[in-house]
PDB file of C-alpha atoms in Angstrom:
ATOM      1  CA  UNK A   1       0.000   0.000   0.000  1.00  0.00           C
ATOM      2  CA  UNK A   2       1.453   3.349  -1.074  1.00  0.00           C
ATOM      3  CA  UNK A   3       0.031   6.661   0.145  1.00  0.00           C
ATOM      4  CA  UNK A   4       0.040   9.315  -2.564  1.00  0.00           C
ATOM      5  CA  UNK A   5      -1.458  12.366  -0.817  1.00  0.00           C
ATOM      6  CA  UNK A   6      -2.827  13.504   2.516  1.00  0.00           C
ATOM      7  CA  UNK A   7      -4.718  16.391   4.068  1.00  0.00           C
ATOM      8  CA  UNK A   8      -5.813  17.213   7.594  1.00  0.00           C
ATOM      9  CA  UNK A   9      -9.558  17.907   7.893  1.00  0.00           C
ATOM     10  CA  UNK A  10     -11.577  19.623  10.602  1.00  0.00           C
ATOM     11  CA  UNK A  11     -12.073  17.410  13.632  1.00  0.00           C
ATOM     12  CA  UNK A  12      -8.519  16.030  13.462  1.00  0.00           C
ATOM     13  CA  UNK A  13      -9.321  13.564  10.688  1.00  0.00           C
ATOM     14  CA  UNK A  14      -6.516  12.630   8.296  1.00  0.00           C
ATOM     15  CA  UNK A  15      -7.607  11.927   4.710  1.00  0.00           C
ATOM     16  CA  UNK A  16      -5.114   9.979   2.570  1.00  0.00           C
ATOM     17  CA  UNK A  17      -5.238   8.702  -0.994  1.00  0.00           C
ATOM     18  CA  UNK A  18      -3.514   5.371  -1.623  1.00  0.00           C
ATOM     19  CA  UNK A  19      -2.830   2.800  -4.271  1.00  0.00           C
ATOM     20  CA  UNK A  20      -2.551  -0.943  -3.772  1.00  0.00           C
ATOM     21  CA  UNK A  21      -1.350  -2.426  -7.037  1.00  0.00           C
ATOM     22  CA  UNK A  22      -4.023  -1.310  -9.495  1.00  0.00           C
ATOM     23  CA  UNK A  23      -6.516  -0.474  -6.747  1.00  0.00           C
ATOM     24  CA  UNK A  24      -6.979   3.236  -5.892  1.00  0.00           C
ATOM     25  CA  UNK A  25      -8.490   4.093  -2.520  1.00  0.00           C
ATOM     26  CA  UNK A  26      -9.024   6.665   0.194  1.00  0.00           C
ATOM     27  CA  UNK A  27      -8.465   6.223   3.928  1.00  0.00           C
ATOM     28  CA  UNK A  28      -9.797   8.499   6.667  1.00  0.00           C
ATOM     29  CA  UNK A  29      -8.373   8.064  10.175  1.00  0.00           C
ATOM     30  CA  UNK A  30      -9.135   9.925  13.404  1.00  0.00           C
ATOM     31  CA  UNK A  31      -6.415  11.273  15.633  1.00  0.00           C
ATOM     32  CA  UNK A  32      -6.232   8.681  18.409  1.00  0.00           C
ATOM     33  CA  UNK A  33      -3.634   7.094  20.657  1.00  0.00           C
ATOM     34  CA  UNK A  34      -5.272   3.682  20.230  1.00  0.00           C
ATOM     35  CA  UNK A  35      -5.895   1.784  16.971  1.00  0.00           C
ATOM     36  CA  UNK A  36      -9.325   2.661  15.572  1.00  0.00           C
ATOM     37  CA  UNK A  37     -11.942   0.122  14.478  1.00  0.00           C
ATOM     38  CA  UNK A  38     -12.346   0.031  10.712  1.00  0.00           C
ATOM     39  CA  UNK A  39     -15.400   0.511   8.503  1.00  0.00           C
ATOM     40  CA  UNK A  40     -15.238  -0.413   4.816  1.00  0.00           C
ATOM     41  CA  UNK A  41     -17.484   2.029   2.961  1.00  0.00           C
ATOM     42  CA  UNK A  42     -18.539   0.868  -0.503  1.00  0.00           C
ATOM     43  CA  UNK A  43     -20.318   3.029  -3.044  1.00  0.00           C
ATOM     44  CA  UNK A  44     -23.004   1.551  -5.242  1.00  0.00           C
ATOM     45  CA  UNK A  45     -21.881  -0.253  -8.363  1.00  0.00           C
ATOM     46  CA  UNK A  46     -20.034   1.983 -10.786  1.00  0.00           C
ATOM     47  CA  UNK A  47     -19.890   5.180  -8.728  1.00  0.00           C
ATOM     48  CA  UNK A  48     -16.445   6.637  -7.984  1.00  0.00           C
ATOM     49  CA  UNK A  49     -14.845   6.631  -4.542  1.00  0.00           C
ATOM     50  CA  UNK A  50     -14.881  10.450  -4.652  1.00  0.00           C
ATOM     51  CA  UNK A  51     -18.703  10.534  -4.900  1.00  0.00           C
ATOM     52  CA  UNK A  52     -19.703  13.498  -2.743  1.00  0.00           C
ATOM     53  CA  UNK A  53     -22.275  11.583  -0.679  1.00  0.00           C
ATOM     54  CA  UNK A  54     -19.821   8.815   0.167  1.00  0.00           C
ATOM     55  CA  UNK A  55     -17.064  11.288   1.064  1.00  0.00           C
ATOM     56  CA  UNK A  56     -19.434  13.181   3.375  1.00  0.00           C
ATOM     57  CA  UNK A  57     -20.479   9.937   5.120  1.00  0.00           C
ATOM     58  CA  UNK A  58     -16.878   8.819   5.465  1.00  0.00           C
ATOM     59  CA  UNK A  59     -15.675  12.095   6.960  1.00  0.00           C
ATOM     60  CA  UNK A  60     -18.604  12.178   9.377  1.00  0.00           C
ATOM     61  CA  UNK A  61     -17.967   8.582  10.471  1.00  0.00           C
ATOM     62  CA  UNK A  62     -14.236   9.155  10.946  1.00  0.00           C
ATOM     63  CA  UNK A  63     -15.087  12.079  13.187  1.00  0.00           C
ATOM     64  CA  UNK A  64     -16.756   9.603  15.555  1.00  0.00           C
ATOM     65  CA  UNK A  65     -13.545   7.665  16.030  1.00  0.00           C
ATOM     66  CA  UNK A  66     -13.523   5.169  13.149  1.00  0.00           C
ATOM     67  CA  UNK A  67     -11.014   4.498  10.415  1.00  0.00           C
ATOM     68  CA  UNK A  68     -12.947   4.492   7.137  1.00  0.00           C
ATOM     69  CA  UNK A  69     -11.728   3.174   3.795  1.00  0.00           C
ATOM     70  CA  UNK A  70     -13.139   3.026   0.294  1.00  0.00           C
ATOM     71  CA  UNK A  71     -11.745   1.898  -3.056  1.00  0.00           C
ATOM     72  CA  UNK A  72     -12.578   1.931  -6.717  1.00  0.00           C
ATOM     73  CA  UNK A  73     -12.822  -1.782  -7.367  1.00  0.00           C
ATOM     74  CA  UNK A  74     -12.599  -3.253 -10.871  1.00  0.00           C
ATOM     75  CA  UNK A  75     -15.160  -1.634 -13.182  1.00  0.00           C
ATOM     76  CA  UNK A  76     -15.952   1.182 -10.739  1.00  0.00           C
ATOM     77  CA  UNK A  77     -15.049   4.857 -10.763  1.00  0.00           C
ATOM     78  CA  UNK A  78     -12.333   5.684 -13.298  1.00  0.00           C
ATOM     79  CA  UNK A  79     -11.090   2.129 -13.678  1.00  0.00           C
ATOM     80  CA  UNK A  80     -11.443   0.553 -17.126  1.00  0.00           C
ATOM     81  CA  UNK A  81     -14.718  -1.058 -18.090  1.00  0.00           C
ATOM     82  CA  UNK A  82     -15.233  -3.619 -20.789  1.00  0.00           C
ATOM     83  CA  UNK A  83     -17.323  -2.902 -23.867  1.00  0.00           C
ATOM     84  CA  UNK A  84     -19.826  -5.477 -22.591  1.00  0.00           C
ATOM     85  CA  UNK A  85     -20.141  -3.613 -19.262  1.00  0.00           C
ATOM     86  CA  UNK A  86     -20.712  -0.298 -21.032  1.00  0.00           C
ATOM     87  CA  UNK A  87     -23.356  -1.851 -23.265  1.00  0.00           C
ATOM     88  CA  UNK A  88     -25.100  -3.426 -20.258  1.00  0.00           C
ATOM     89  CA  UNK A  89     -25.171  -0.041 -18.470  1.00  0.00           C
ATOM     90  CA  UNK A  90     -26.676   1.619 -21.528  1.00  0.00           C
ATOM     91  CA  UNK A  91     -29.244  -1.168 -21.905  1.00  0.00           C
ATOM     92  CA  UNK A  92     -30.151  -0.926 -18.209  1.00  0.00           C
ATOM     93  CA  UNK A  93     -30.716   2.847 -18.378  1.00  0.00           C
ATOM     94  CA  UNK A  94     -32.837   2.483 -21.506  1.00  0.00           C
ATOM     95  CA  UNK A  95     -34.957  -0.332 -20.064  1.00  0.00           C
ATOM     96  CA  UNK A  96     -35.568   1.508 -16.776  1.00  0.00           C
ATOM     97  CA  UNK A  97     -36.576   4.698 -18.570  1.00  0.00           C
ATOM     98  CA  UNK A  98     -38.935   2.720 -20.767  1.00  0.00           C
ATOM     99  CA  UNK A  99     -40.416   0.772 -17.856  1.00  0.00           C
ATOM    100  CA  UNK A 100     -39.270  -2.545 -19.339  1.00  0.00           C
ATOM    101  CA  UNK A 101     -38.102  -5.633 -17.378  1.00  0.00           C
ATOM    102  CA  UNK A 102     -34.508  -5.203 -16.251  1.00  0.00           C
ATOM    103  CA  UNK A 103     -33.671  -8.372 -14.303  1.00  0.00           C
ATOM    104  CA  UNK A 104     -31.706 -10.110 -17.041  1.00  0.00           C
ATOM    105  CA  UNK A 105     -29.717  -6.968 -17.912  1.00  0.00           C
ATOM    106  CA  UNK A 106     -29.080  -6.260 -14.234  1.00  0.00           C
ATOM    107  CA  UNK A 107     -27.726  -9.767 -13.646  1.00  0.00           C
ATOM    108  CA  UNK A 108     -25.368  -9.465 -16.619  1.00  0.00           C
ATOM    109  CA  UNK A 109     -23.951  -6.187 -15.271  1.00  0.00           C
ATOM    110  CA  UNK A 110     -23.976  -6.337 -11.467  1.00  0.00           C
ATOM    111  CA  UNK A 111     -23.316 -10.043 -10.945  1.00  0.00           C
ATOM    112  CA  UNK A 112     -19.839  -9.867 -12.560  1.00  0.00           C
ATOM    113  CA  UNK A 113     -19.119  -6.551 -10.784  1.00  0.00           C
ATOM    114  CA  UNK A 114     -19.629  -8.218  -7.401  1.00  0.00           C
ATOM    115  CA  UNK A 115     -17.491 -11.191  -8.403  1.00  0.00           C
ATOM    116  CA  UNK A 116     -14.619  -8.891  -9.416  1.00  0.00           C
ATOM    117  CA  UNK A 117     -14.988  -6.385  -6.574  1.00  0.00           C
ATOM    118  CA  UNK A 118     -15.101  -8.729  -3.567  1.00  0.00           C
ATOM    119  CA  UNK A 119     -11.523 -10.111  -3.923  1.00  0.00           C
ATOM    120  CA  UNK A 120     -10.133  -6.579  -4.297  1.00  0.00           C
ATOM    121  CA  UNK A 121     -11.914  -5.415  -1.166  1.00  0.00           C
ATOM    122  CA  UNK A 122     -10.510  -8.386   0.760  1.00  0.00           C
ATOM    123  CA  UNK A 123      -7.008  -7.641  -0.525  1.00  0.00           C
ATOM    124  CA  UNK A 124      -7.439  -4.045   0.611  1.00  0.00           C
ATOM    125  CA  UNK A 125      -8.636  -5.200   4.023  1.00  0.00           C
ATOM    126  CA  UNK A 126      -5.532  -7.376   4.383  1.00  0.00           C
ATOM    127  CA  UNK A 127      -3.324  -4.333   3.783  1.00  0.00           C
ATOM    128  CA  UNK A 128      -5.317  -1.946   5.981  1.00  0.00           C
ATOM    129  CA  UNK A 129      -5.138  -4.225   8.998  1.00  0.00           C
ATOM    130  CA  UNK A 130      -1.341  -4.112   8.903  1.00  0.00           C
ATOM    131  CA  UNK A 131      -1.380  -0.346   9.608  1.00  0.00           C
ATOM    132  CA  UNK A 132      -0.649   0.493  13.266  1.00  0.00           C
ATOM    133  CA  UNK A 133      -3.417   3.105  13.415  1.00  0.00           C
ATOM    134  CA  UNK A 134      -6.106   0.548  12.503  1.00  0.00           C
ATOM    135  CA  UNK A 135      -7.399  -2.313  14.630  1.00  0.00           C
ATOM    136  CA  UNK A 136     -10.340  -4.663  14.625  1.00  0.00           C
ATOM    137  CA  UNK A 137     -13.156  -5.342  14.586  1.00  0.00           C
ATOM    138  CA  UNK A 138     -14.280  -4.443  11.059  1.00  0.00           C
ATOM    139  CA  UNK A 139     -17.617  -3.099   9.860  1.00  0.00           C
ATOM    140  CA  UNK A 140     -19.102  -2.575   6.414  1.00  0.00           C
ATOM    141  CA  UNK A 141     -21.346   0.179   5.072  1.00  0.00           C
ATOM    142  CA  UNK A 142     -23.006   0.733   1.709  1.00  0.00           C
ATOM    143  CA  UNK A 143     -23.652  -1.331  -1.415  1.00  0.00           C
ATOM    144  CA  UNK A 144     -25.823  -4.271  -0.389  1.00  0.00           C
ATOM    145  CA  UNK A 145     -24.901  -6.847  -3.043  1.00  0.00           C
ATOM    146  CA  UNK A 146     -21.166  -6.499  -2.353  1.00  0.00           C
ATOM    147  CA  UNK A 147     -21.755  -6.397   1.406  1.00  0.00           C
ATOM    148  CA  UNK A 148     -23.624  -9.691   1.317  1.00  0.00           C
ATOM    149  CA  UNK A 149     -20.739 -11.378  -0.492  1.00  0.00           C
ATOM    150  CA  UNK A 150     -18.141  -9.965   1.921  1.00  0.00           C
ATOM    151  CA  UNK A 151     -20.203 -10.858   4.995  1.00  0.00           C
ATOM    152  CA  UNK A 152     -20.378 -14.468   3.804  1.00  0.00           C
ATOM    153  CA  UNK A 153     -16.786 -14.745   2.547  1.00  0.00           C
ATOM    154  CA  UNK A 154     -14.822 -12.849   5.194  1.00  0.00           C
ATOM    155  CA  UNK A 155     -15.221 -13.644   8.922  1.00  0.00           C
ATOM    156  CA  UNK A 156     -13.473 -10.388   9.840  1.00  0.00           C
ATOM    157  CA  UNK A 157     -16.640  -8.426   8.991  1.00  0.00           C
ATOM    158  CA  UNK A 158     -18.437  -8.112  12.349  1.00  0.00           C
ATOM    159  CA  UNK A 159     -21.423  -5.871  11.495  1.00  0.00           C
ATOM    160  CA  UNK A 160     -22.872  -4.241   8.387  1.00  0.00           C
ATOM    161  CA  UNK A 161     -25.109  -1.384   7.385  1.00  0.00           C
ATOM    162  CA  UNK A 162     -26.776  -1.725   3.979  1.00  0.00           C
ATOM    163  CA  UNK A 163     -28.746   0.579   1.725  1.00  0.00           C
ATOM    164  CA  UNK A 164     -31.665  -1.656   0.794  1.00  0.00           C
ATOM    165  CA  UNK A 165     -31.940  -2.527  -2.858  1.00  0.00           C
ATOM    166  CA  UNK A 166     -34.620  -4.543  -4.549  1.00  0.00           C
ATOM    167  CA  UNK A 167     -32.332  -5.308  -7.464  1.00  0.00           C
ATOM    168  CA  UNK A 168     -29.729  -7.642  -5.981  1.00  0.00           C
ATOM    169  CA  UNK A 169     -28.177 -10.424  -8.094  1.00  0.00           C
ATOM    170  CA  UNK A 170     -29.663 -13.873  -7.635  1.00  0.00           C
ATOM    171  CA  UNK A 171     -26.422 -15.273  -6.202  1.00  0.00           C
ATOM    172  CA  UNK A 172     -26.427 -12.701  -3.397  1.00  0.00           C
ATOM    173  CA  UNK A 173     -30.122 -13.216  -2.705  1.00  0.00           C
ATOM    174  CA  UNK A 174     -29.281 -16.857  -2.043  1.00  0.00           C
ATOM    175  CA  UNK A 175     -26.203 -15.953   0.016  1.00  0.00           C
ATOM    176  CA  UNK A 176     -28.301 -13.672   2.247  1.00  0.00           C
ATOM    177  CA  UNK A 177     -29.487 -16.723   4.167  1.00  0.00           C
ATOM    178  CA  UNK A 178     -25.867 -17.361   5.208  1.00  0.00           C
ATOM    179  CA  UNK A 179     -25.370 -13.856   6.627  1.00  0.00           C
ATOM    180  CA  UNK A 180     -25.472 -14.012  10.429  1.00  0.00           C
ATOM    181  CA  UNK A 181     -23.760 -10.793  11.555  1.00  0.00           C
ATOM    182  CA  UNK A 182     -25.784  -7.866  13.013  1.00  0.00           C
ATOM    183  CA  UNK A 183     -27.382  -5.750  10.277  1.00  0.00           C
ATOM    184  CA  UNK A 184     -28.846  -2.267   9.970  1.00  0.00           C
ATOM    185  CA  UNK A 185     -30.709  -1.793   6.685  1.00  0.00           C
ATOM    186  CA  UNK A 186     -31.953   1.554   5.364  1.00  0.00           C
ATOM    187  CA  UNK A 187     -34.927   1.471   3.009  1.00  0.00           C
ATOM    188  CA  UNK A 188     -36.335   4.434   1.094  1.00  0.00           C
ATOM    189  CA  UNK A 189     -40.030   3.654   0.899  1.00  0.00           C
ATOM    190  CA  UNK A 190     -40.586   5.500  -2.382  1.00  0.00           C
ATOM    191  CA  UNK A 191     -37.331   4.503  -4.088  1.00  0.00           C
ATOM    192  CA  UNK A 192     -38.152   4.680  -7.763  1.00  0.00           C
ATOM    193  CA  UNK A 193     -35.251   2.414  -8.739  1.00  0.00           C
ATOM    194  CA  UNK A 194     -35.687  -0.435  -6.267  1.00  0.00           C
ATOM    195  CA  UNK A 195     -38.868  -2.527  -5.883  1.00  0.00           C
ATOM    196  CA  UNK A 196     -39.959  -2.210  -2.263  1.00  0.00           C
ATOM    197  CA  UNK A 197     -41.338  -5.733  -1.884  1.00  0.00           C
ATOM    198  CA  UNK A 198     -38.132  -7.293  -3.123  1.00  0.00           C
ATOM    199  CA  UNK A 199     -36.188  -5.311  -0.537  1.00  0.00           C
ATOM    200  CA  UNK A 200     -38.552  -6.449   2.206  1.00  0.00           C
ATOM    201  CA  UNK A 201     -38.291 -10.085   1.063  1.00  0.00           C
ATOM    202  CA  UNK A 202     -34.502  -9.833   1.160  1.00  0.00           C
ATOM    203  CA  UNK A 203     -34.595  -8.419   4.691  1.00  0.00           C
ATOM    204  CA  UNK A 204     -36.678 -11.416   5.710  1.00  0.00           C
ATOM    205  CA  UNK A 205     -34.183 -13.803   4.072  1.00  0.00           C
ATOM    206  CA  UNK A 206     -31.139 -12.676   6.061  1.00  0.00           C
ATOM    207  CA  UNK A 207     -30.056 -15.277   8.610  1.00  0.00           C
ATOM    208  CA  UNK A 208     -28.970 -12.714  11.219  1.00  0.00           C
ATOM    209  CA  UNK A 209     -30.578 -12.918  14.660  1.00  0.00           C
ATOM    210  CA  UNK A 210     -30.091  -9.173  15.037  1.00  0.00           C
ATOM    211  CA  UNK A 211     -31.321  -7.282  11.999  1.00  0.00           C
ATOM    212  CA  UNK A 212     -32.989  -3.874  12.008  1.00  0.00           C
ATOM    213  CA  UNK A 213     -34.867  -2.166   9.181  1.00  0.00           C
ATOM    214  CA  UNK A 214     -35.225   1.621   9.080  1.00  0.00           C
ATOM    215  CA  UNK A 215     -37.777   2.678   6.458  1.00  0.00           C
ATOM    216  CA  UNK A 216     -38.129   6.349   5.566  1.00  0.00           C
ATOM    217  CA  UNK A 217     -40.422   8.143   3.139  1.00  0.00           C
ATOM    218  CA  UNK A 218     -38.768   9.544   0.047  1.00  0.00           C
ATOM    219  CA  UNK A 219     -36.924   8.575  -3.102  1.00  0.00           C
ATOM    220  CA  UNK A 220     -33.561   6.980  -3.742  1.00  0.00           C
ATOM    221  CA  UNK A 221     -31.471   9.945  -2.609  1.00  0.00           C
ATOM    222  CA  UNK A 222     -33.714  10.988   0.256  1.00  0.00           C
ATOM    223  CA  UNK A 223     -32.156   9.085   3.187  1.00  0.00           C
ATOM    224  CA  UNK A 224     -32.519  11.420   6.207  1.00  0.00           C
ATOM    225  CA  UNK A 225     -29.327  12.805   7.688  1.00  0.00           C
ATOM    226  CA  UNK A 226     -30.307  11.560  11.163  1.00  0.00           C
ATOM    227  CA  UNK A 227     -29.636   8.017   9.930  1.00  0.00           C
ATOM    228  CA  UNK A 228     -25.924   8.872  10.193  1.00  0.00           C
ATOM    229  CA  UNK A 229     -26.328   9.232  13.947  1.00  0.00           C
ATOM    230  CA  UNK A 230     -28.407   6.054  14.221  1.00  0.00           C
ATOM    231  CA  UNK A 231     -25.806   4.223  12.143  1.00  0.00           C
ATOM    232  CA  UNK A 232     -23.082   5.496  14.458  1.00  0.00           C
ATOM    233  CA  UNK A 233     -24.863   4.036  17.473  1.00  0.00           C
ATOM    234  CA  UNK A 234     -25.228   0.721  15.629  1.00  0.00           C
ATOM    235  CA  UNK A 235     -21.493   0.537  14.925  1.00  0.00           C
ATOM    236  CA  UNK A 236     -20.648   1.631  18.452  1.00  0.00           C
ATOM    237  CA  UNK A 237     -22.554  -1.354  19.826  1.00  0.00           C
ATOM    238  CA  UNK A 238     -20.726  -3.862  17.674  1.00  0.00           C
ATOM    239  CA  UNK A 239     -17.292  -2.401  16.893  1.00  0.00           C
ATOM    240  CA  UNK A 240     -16.321  -0.568  20.093  1.00  0.00           C
TER     241      UNK A 240
END
């Protein structure tokens, strides 16, 4: 892991860009004498790690005493995408705008993204946990499909917060039954891009004994800011 830049933010949070082989990432760490618990913060498929909403969440979370890391996994952000991926994205946008079925297109795009992204996130986690300023346990926040795969594949993930999505690849819908860690799931009740009933069915499928669903009125981008505080309390219970 090679750090390429750094800046000190308000609240004594250090923001550093890094590269790990071909993987670009950002790490936020609080000023602390003790190693901080780590939260992996994943944007939704295809968005860049510098997405303004993710950066705001990461900086806020680091201010509460957590190390927070995000990366641009394969096919995300500025990293190269195949012609097939670009065509699938275009087909998905067209089908959604036209109100046509999108399941088959979605599977062809997001399924491979999860398969490629999960190993890179685990490689990044390996490197992060060697840093003296970071300790366990580890939490996850963000993209549900990727979070399901990581929760099943990596026992170091102790708790996860997901943004509920109705469109989750079939493989991850099946894997949800194997997820047993504590979960906090945020659902936008009027999300125009995610079928509500599918999201509710997925919540029911999770195997976790502790799973909480917060449903709020509003569209896809309307998650209330107070959910940041509620999410902080969730992570405090399980990571501190």
